[in-house]
CSV table of C-alpha atoms and ligand atoms in Angstrom, one decimal:
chain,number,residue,atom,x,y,z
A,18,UNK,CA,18.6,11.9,-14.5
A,19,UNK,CA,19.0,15.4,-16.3
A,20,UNK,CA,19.6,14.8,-20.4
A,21,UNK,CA,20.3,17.7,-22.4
A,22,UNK,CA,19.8,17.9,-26.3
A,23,UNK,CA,21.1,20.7,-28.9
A,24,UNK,CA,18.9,22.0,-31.5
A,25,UNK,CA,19.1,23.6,-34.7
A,26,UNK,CA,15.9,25.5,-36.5
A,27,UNK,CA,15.4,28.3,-38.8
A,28,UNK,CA,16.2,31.3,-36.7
A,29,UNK,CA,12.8,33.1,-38.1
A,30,UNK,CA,11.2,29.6,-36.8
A,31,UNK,CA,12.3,29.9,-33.3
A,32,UNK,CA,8.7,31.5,-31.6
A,33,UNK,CA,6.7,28.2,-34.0
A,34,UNK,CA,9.3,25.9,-31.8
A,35,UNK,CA,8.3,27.5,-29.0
A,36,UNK,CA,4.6,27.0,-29.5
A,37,UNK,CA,5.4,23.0,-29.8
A,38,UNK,CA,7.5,22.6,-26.9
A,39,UNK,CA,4.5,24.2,-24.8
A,40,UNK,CA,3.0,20.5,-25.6
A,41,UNK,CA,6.3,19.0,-23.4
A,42,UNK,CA,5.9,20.5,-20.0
A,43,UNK,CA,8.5,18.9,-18.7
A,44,UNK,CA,11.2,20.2,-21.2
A,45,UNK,CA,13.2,23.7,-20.2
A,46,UNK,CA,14.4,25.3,-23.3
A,47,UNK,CA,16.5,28.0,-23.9
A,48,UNK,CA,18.1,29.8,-26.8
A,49,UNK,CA,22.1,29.4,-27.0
A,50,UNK,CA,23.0,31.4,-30.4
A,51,UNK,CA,21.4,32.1,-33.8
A,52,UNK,CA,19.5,29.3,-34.8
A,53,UNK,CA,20.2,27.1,-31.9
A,54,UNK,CA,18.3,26.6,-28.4
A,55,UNK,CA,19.3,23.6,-26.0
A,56,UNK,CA,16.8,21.6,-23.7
A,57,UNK,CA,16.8,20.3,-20.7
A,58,UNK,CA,14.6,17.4,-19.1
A,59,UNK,CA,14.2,14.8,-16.6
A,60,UNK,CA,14.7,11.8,-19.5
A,61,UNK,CA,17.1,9.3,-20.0
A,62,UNK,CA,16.2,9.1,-23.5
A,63,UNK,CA,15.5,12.4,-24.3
A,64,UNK,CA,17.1,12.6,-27.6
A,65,UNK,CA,14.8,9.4,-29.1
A,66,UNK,CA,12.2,11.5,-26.9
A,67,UNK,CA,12.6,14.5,-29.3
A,68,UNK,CA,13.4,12.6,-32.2
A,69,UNK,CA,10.1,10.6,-32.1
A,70,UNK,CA,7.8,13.8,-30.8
A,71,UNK,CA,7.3,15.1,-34.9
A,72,UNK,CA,8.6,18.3,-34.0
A,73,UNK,CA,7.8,20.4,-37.5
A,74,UNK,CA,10.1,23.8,-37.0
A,75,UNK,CA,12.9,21.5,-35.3
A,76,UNK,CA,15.7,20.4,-38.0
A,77,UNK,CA,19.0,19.0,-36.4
A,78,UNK,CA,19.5,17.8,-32.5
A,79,UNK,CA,22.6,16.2,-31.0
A,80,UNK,CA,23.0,15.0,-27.6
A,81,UNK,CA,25.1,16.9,-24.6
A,82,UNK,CA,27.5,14.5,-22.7
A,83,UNK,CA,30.1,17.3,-22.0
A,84,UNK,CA,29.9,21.4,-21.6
A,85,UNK,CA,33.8,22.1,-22.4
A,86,UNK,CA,34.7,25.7,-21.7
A,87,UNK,CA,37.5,26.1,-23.7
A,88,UNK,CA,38.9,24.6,-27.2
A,89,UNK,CA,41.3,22.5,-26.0
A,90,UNK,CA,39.2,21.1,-23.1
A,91,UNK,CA,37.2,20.2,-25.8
A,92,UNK,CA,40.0,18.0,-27.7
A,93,UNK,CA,41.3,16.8,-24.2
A,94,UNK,CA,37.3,15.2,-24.1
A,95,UNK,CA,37.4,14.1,-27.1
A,96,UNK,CA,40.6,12.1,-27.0
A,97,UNK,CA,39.6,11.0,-23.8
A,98,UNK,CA,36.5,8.9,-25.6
A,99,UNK,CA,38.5,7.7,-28.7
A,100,UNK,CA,38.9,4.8,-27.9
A,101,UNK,CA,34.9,4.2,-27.3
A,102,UNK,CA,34.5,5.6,-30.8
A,103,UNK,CA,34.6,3.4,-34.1
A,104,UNK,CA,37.3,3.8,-36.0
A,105,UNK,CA,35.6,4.1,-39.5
A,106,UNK,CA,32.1,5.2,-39.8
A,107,UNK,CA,32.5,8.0,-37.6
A,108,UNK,CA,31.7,11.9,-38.4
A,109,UNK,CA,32.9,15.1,-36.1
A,110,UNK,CA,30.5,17.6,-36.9
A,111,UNK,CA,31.0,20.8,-35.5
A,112,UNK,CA,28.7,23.9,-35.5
A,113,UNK,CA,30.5,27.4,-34.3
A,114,UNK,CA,27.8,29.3,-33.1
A,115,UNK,CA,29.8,32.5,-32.2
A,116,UNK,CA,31.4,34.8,-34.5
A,117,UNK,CA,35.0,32.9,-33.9
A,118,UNK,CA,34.5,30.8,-37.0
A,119,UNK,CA,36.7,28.0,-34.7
A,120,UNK,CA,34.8,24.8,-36.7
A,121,UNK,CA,38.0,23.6,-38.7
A,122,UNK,CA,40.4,24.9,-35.2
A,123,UNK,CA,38.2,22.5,-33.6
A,124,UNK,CA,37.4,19.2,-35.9
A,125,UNK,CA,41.0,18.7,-36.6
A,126,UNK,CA,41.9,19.7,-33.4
A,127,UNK,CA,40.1,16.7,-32.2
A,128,UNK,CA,41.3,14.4,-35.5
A,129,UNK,CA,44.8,15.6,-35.6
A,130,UNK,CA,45.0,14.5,-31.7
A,131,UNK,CA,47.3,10.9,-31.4
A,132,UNK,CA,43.9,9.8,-29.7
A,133,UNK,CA,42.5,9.4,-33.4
A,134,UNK,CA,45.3,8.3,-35.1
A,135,UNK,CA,43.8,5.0,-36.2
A,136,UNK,CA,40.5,6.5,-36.8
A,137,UNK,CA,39.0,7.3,-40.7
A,138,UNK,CA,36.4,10.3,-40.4
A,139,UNK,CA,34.2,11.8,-43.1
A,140,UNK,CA,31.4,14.3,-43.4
A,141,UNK,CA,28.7,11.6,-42.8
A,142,UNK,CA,28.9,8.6,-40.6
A,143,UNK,CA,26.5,6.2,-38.6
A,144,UNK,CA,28.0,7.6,-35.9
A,145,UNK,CA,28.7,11.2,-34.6
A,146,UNK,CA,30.9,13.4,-32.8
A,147,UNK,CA,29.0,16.7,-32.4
A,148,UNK,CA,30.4,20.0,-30.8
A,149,UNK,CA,28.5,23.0,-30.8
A,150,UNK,CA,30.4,25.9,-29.7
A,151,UNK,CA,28.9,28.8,-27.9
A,152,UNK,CA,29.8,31.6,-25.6
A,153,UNK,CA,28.7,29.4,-22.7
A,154,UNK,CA,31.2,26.8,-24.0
A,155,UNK,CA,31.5,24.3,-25.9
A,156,UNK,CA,28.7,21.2,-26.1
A,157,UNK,CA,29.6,18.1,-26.9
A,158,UNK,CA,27.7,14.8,-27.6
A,159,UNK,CA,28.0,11.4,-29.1
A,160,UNK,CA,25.0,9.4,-30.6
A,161,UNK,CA,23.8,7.6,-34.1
A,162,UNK,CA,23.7,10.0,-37.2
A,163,UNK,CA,19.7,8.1,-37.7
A,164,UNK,CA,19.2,9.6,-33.8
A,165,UNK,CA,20.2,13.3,-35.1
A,166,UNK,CA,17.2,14.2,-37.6
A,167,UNK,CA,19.7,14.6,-40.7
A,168,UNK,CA,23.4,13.5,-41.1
A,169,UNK,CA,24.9,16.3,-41.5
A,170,UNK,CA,26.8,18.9,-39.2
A,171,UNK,CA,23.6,21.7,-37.8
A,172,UNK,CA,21.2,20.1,-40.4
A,173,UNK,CA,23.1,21.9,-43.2
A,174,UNK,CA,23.0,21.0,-46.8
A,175,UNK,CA,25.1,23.1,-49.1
A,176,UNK,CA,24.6,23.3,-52.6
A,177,UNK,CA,26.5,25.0,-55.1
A,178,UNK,CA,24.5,27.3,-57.8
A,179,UNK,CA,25.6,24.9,-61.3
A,180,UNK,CA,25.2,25.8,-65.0
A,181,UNK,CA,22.2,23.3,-65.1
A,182,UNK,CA,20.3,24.9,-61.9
A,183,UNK,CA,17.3,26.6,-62.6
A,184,UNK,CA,16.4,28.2,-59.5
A,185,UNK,CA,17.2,28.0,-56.2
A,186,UNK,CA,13.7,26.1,-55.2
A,187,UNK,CA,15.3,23.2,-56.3
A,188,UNK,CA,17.8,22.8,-53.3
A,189,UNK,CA,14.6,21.9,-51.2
A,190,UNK,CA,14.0,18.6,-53.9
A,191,UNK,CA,17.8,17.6,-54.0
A,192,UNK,CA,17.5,18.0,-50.0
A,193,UNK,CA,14.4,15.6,-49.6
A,194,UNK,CA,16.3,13.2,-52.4
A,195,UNK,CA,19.6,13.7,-50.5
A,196,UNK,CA,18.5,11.7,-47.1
A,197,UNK,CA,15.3,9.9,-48.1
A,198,UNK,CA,14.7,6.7,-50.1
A,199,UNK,CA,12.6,7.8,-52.4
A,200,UNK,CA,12.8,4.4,-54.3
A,201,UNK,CA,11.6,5.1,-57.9
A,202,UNK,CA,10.7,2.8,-60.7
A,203,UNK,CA,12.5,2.7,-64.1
A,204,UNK,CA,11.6,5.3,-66.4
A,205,UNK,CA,9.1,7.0,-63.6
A,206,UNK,CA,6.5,9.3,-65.2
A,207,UNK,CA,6.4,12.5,-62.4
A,208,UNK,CA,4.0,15.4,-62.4
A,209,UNK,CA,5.2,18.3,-60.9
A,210,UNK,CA,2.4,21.0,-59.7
A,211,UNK,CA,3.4,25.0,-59.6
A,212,UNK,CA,6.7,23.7,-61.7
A,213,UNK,CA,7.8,27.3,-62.9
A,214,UNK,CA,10.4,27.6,-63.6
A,215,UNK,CA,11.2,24.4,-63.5
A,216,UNK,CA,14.2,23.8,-61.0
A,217,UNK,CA,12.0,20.8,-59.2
A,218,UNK,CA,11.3,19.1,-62.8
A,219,UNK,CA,15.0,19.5,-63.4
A,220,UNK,CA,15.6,17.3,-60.2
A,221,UNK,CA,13.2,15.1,-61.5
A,222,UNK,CA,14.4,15.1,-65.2
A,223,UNK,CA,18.0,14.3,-63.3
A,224,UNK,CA,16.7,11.0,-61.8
A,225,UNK,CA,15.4,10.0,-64.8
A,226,UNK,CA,11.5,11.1,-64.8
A,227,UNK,CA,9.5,11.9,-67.7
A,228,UNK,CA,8.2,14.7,-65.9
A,229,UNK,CA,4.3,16.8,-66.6
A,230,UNK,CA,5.0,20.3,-65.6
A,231,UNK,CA,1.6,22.3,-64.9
A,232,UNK,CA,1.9,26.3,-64.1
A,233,UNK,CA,1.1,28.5,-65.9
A,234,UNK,CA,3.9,30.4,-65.4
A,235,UNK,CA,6.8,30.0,-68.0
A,236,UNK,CA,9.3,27.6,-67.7
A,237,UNK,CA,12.6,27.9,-68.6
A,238,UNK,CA,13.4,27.3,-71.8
A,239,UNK,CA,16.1,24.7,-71.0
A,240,UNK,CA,13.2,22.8,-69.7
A,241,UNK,CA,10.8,23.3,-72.4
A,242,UNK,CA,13.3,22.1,-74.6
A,243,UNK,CA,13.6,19.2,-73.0
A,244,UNK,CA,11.8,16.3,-74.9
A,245,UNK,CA,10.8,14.3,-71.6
A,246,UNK,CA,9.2,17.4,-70.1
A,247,UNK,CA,5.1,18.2,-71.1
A,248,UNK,CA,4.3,21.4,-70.2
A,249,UNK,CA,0.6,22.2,-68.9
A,250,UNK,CA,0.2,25.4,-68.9
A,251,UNK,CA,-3.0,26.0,-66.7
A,252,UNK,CA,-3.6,26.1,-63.0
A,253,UNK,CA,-2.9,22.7,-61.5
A,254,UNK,CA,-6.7,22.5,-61.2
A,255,UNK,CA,-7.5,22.6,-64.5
A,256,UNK,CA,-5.6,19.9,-65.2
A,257,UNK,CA,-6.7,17.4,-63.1
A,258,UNK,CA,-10.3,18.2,-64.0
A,259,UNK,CA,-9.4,17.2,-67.6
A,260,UNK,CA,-7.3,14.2,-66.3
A,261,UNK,CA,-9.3,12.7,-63.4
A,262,UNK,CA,-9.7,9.0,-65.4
A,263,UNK,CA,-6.0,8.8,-65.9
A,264,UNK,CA,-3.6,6.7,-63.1
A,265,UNK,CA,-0.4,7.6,-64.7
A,266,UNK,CA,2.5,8.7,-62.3
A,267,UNK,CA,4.8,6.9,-60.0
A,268,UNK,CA,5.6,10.3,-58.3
A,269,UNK,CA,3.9,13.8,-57.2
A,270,UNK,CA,5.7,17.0,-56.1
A,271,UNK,CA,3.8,20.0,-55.3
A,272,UNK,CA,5.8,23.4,-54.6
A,273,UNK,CA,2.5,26.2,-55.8
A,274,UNK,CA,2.6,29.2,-54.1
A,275,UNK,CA,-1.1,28.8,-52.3
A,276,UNK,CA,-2.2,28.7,-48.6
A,277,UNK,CA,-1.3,25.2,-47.1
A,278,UNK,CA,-4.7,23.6,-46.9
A,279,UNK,CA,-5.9,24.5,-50.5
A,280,UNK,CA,-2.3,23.1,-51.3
A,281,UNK,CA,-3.4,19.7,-49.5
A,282,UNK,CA,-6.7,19.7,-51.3
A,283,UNK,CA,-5.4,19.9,-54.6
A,284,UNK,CA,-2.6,17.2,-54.0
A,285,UNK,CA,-5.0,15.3,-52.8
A,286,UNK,CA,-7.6,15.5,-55.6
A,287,UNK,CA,-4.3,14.3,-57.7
A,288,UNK,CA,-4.3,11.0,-55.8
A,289,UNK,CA,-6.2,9.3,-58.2
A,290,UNK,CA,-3.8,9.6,-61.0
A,291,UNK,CA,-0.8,8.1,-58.9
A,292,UNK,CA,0.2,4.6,-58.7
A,293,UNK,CA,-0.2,2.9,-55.1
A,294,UNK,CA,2.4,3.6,-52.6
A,295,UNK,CA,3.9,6.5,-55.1
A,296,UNK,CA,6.1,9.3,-52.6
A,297,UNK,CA,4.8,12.8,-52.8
A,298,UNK,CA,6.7,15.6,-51.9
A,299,UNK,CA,4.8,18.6,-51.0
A,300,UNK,CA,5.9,22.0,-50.2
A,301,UNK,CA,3.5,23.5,-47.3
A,302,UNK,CA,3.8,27.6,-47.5
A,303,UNK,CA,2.8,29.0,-44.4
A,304,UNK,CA,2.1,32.5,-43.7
A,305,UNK,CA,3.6,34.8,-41.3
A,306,UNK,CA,1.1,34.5,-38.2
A,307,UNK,CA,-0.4,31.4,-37.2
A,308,UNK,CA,2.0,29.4,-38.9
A,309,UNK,CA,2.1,26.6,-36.5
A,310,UNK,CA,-1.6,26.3,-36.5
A,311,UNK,CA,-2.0,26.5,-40.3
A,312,UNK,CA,1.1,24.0,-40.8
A,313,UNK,CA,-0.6,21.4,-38.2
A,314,UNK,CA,-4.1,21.8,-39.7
A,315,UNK,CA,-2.6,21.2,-43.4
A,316,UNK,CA,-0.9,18.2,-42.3
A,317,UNK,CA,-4.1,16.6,-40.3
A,318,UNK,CA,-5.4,17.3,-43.9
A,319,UNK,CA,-3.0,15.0,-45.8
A,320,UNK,CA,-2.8,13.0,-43.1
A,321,UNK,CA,-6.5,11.6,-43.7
A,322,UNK,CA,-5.6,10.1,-47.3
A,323,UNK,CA,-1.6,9.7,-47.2
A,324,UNK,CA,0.9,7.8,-44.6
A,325,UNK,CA,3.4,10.8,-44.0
A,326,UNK,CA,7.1,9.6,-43.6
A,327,UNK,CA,8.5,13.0,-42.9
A,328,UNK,CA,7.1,16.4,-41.9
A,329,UNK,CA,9.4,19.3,-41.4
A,330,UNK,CA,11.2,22.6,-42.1
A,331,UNK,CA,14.7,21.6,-44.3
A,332,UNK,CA,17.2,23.7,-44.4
A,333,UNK,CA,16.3,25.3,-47.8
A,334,UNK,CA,12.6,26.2,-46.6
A,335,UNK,CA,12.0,29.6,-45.9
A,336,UNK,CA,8.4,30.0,-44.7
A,337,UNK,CA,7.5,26.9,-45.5
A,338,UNK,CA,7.9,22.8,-44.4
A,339,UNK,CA,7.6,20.2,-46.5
A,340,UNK,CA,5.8,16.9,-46.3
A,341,UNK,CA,7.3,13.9,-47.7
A,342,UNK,CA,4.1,10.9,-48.0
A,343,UNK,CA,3.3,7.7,-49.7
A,344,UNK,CA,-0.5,7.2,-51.3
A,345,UNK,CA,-1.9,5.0,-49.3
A,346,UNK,CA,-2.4,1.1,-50.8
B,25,SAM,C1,7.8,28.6,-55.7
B,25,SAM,S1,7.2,28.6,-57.3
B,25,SAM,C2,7.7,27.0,-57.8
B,25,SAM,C3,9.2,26.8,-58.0
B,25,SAM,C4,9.5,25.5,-58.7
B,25,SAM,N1,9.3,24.4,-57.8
B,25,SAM,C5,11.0,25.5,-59.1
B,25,SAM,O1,11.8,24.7,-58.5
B,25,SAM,O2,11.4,26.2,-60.0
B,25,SAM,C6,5.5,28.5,-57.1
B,25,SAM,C7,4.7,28.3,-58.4
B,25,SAM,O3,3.4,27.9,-58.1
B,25,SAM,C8,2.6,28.3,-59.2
B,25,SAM,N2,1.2,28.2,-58.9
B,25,SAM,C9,0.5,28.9,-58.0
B,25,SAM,N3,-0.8,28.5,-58.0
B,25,SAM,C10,-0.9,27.5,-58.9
B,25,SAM,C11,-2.0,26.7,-59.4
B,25,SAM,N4,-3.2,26.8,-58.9
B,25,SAM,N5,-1.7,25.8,-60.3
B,25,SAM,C12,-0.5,25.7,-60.8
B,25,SAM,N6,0.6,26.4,-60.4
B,25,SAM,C13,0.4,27.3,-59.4
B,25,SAM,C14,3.1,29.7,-59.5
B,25,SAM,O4,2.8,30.1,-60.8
B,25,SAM,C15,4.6,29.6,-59.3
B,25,SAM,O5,5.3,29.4,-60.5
């Protein structure tokens, strides 16, 4: 039977998505706003089909149960399938891909209806309610928030610019933190490679790390005054030539501004100073051609020496994906 599936990607990402659906014959895509494409297969599963495929450039999806063509259509299917819903856990996340700006019109549309009077529903649930609105119509879908790549609405996390934030580099951390269990031990020592100027050892410094900061690039000076941040200031290199006998941290992140595979290199060099089973977080900058090729070939790279738990372009990557691992025990 025909399955459709809604998905949301970096609109500059949208010809490196193309190059890994040409891997899935079988799947018709096609483009339905800015940012978005929908596809089509022969697949009763095809949602756990594309959620399981490691699709790098792909960020969000959401299943298709119902194409509604107007608004209140729309509410009219949605009330209709209250009562299959739960009535707490659940999340109506609605994307408004035309200029209409219709999301809130829309999500209390459908929880202002009597249909979902005895229902409680917040940003994040285990279970969604998505509409994506279109000029085609509106695309709606029901499935598990696990099933949906992130939890929230399109794959969007929003954070507000705070006194404390150094730059805006360190969304990317707080997004990888925000819907991965990055279990760390009590008073975790991190090192951060390419740290300048030091928003990802602020996120760090946030959870609680003592953190080594190597670039040598400045740092802020709210950081440097920090007395649980050691600043190296070399090239990351460098320092792990003069450290190679030490095994000293429970966590690596690596944001340096260097092509992808010298980037895996050097993180992988660091392995010997991290404690088994440590998370590293590693941020893979691609360059404008090739980009799919370069990403793949970076991540066979750290792929040899790490187990990779997640692989992909967040919302806060620009030309970029990052690579959430584990050194191996
Ligand atoms: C995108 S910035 C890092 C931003 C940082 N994560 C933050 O949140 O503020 C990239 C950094 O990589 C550093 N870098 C590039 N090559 C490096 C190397 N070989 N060793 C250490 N740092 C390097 C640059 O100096 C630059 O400060």
């Amino acid at each position: 039977m025909k399955q459709s599936v809604i998905f949301f990607v970096r609109e500059e990402s949208f010809p490196f998505v193309m190059g890994e659906f040409s891997g899935f014959p079988n799947m018709k895509v096609k483009k339905i706003g800015y940012g978005a494409g929908i596809i089509e297969a022969e697949d009763a599963v095809l949602l756990q089909t594309i959620g399981n495929a490691g699709f790098l450039f792909i960020r969000h999806i959401h299943p298709v149960d119902h194409l509604a063509s107007t608004l209140q259509d729309a509410i009219d299917y949605a009330a209709g399938i209250a009562h299959l819903l739960p009535t707490a856990g659940l999340s109506v996340q609605v994307i408004d891909l035309t200029r209409e700006k219709r999301e809130h019109a829309l999500r209390f549309g459908i929880l202002d209806h009597p249909a979902f009077a005895g229902h409680k529903a917040g940003a994040e649930g285990e279970t969604v309610l998505s509409a994506t609105m279109t000029e085609e119509g509106i695309y709606l879908g029901v499935s598990k928030a696990s099933e949906n790549l992130t939890p929230r609405a399109g794959g969007i996390f929003r954070y507000a610019f705070r006194d404390e934030t150094i730059s805006r580099a360190e969304f990317k951390l707080t997004e990888v933190f925000d819907f991965l269990p990055l279990d760390l031990p009590e008073d975790p020592r991190a090192i951060d490679l390419g740290a300048a100027p030091g928003g990802w050892t602020q996120v760090l410094l946030q959870r609680g790390a003592r953190v080594t900061a190597v670039d040598p690039a400045k740092l802020d000076p709210r950081i440097t005054a920090n007395p649980r941040v050691t600043h190296y200031p070399g090239l990351s290199q460098d320092y792990l030539r003069e450290h190679a006998d030490e095994r000293q941290f429970d966590i690596l992140v690596n944001d340096m501004r260097m092509d992808a595979r010298e980037s895996v290199r050097v993180t992988l060099e660091a392995l010997p100073l991290l404690a088994s089973g440590a998370p590293l977080v590693v941020t893979l900058k691609l360059p404008e051609k090739k980009s799919l090729k370069v990403a793949r070939e970076a991540l066979d790279l750290i792929k040899s020496e790490v187990d990779v738990i997640f692989a992909r372009q967040l919302y806060h990557n620009r030309s970029e994906i990052t690579v959430v691992g584990r050194k191996r025990a």
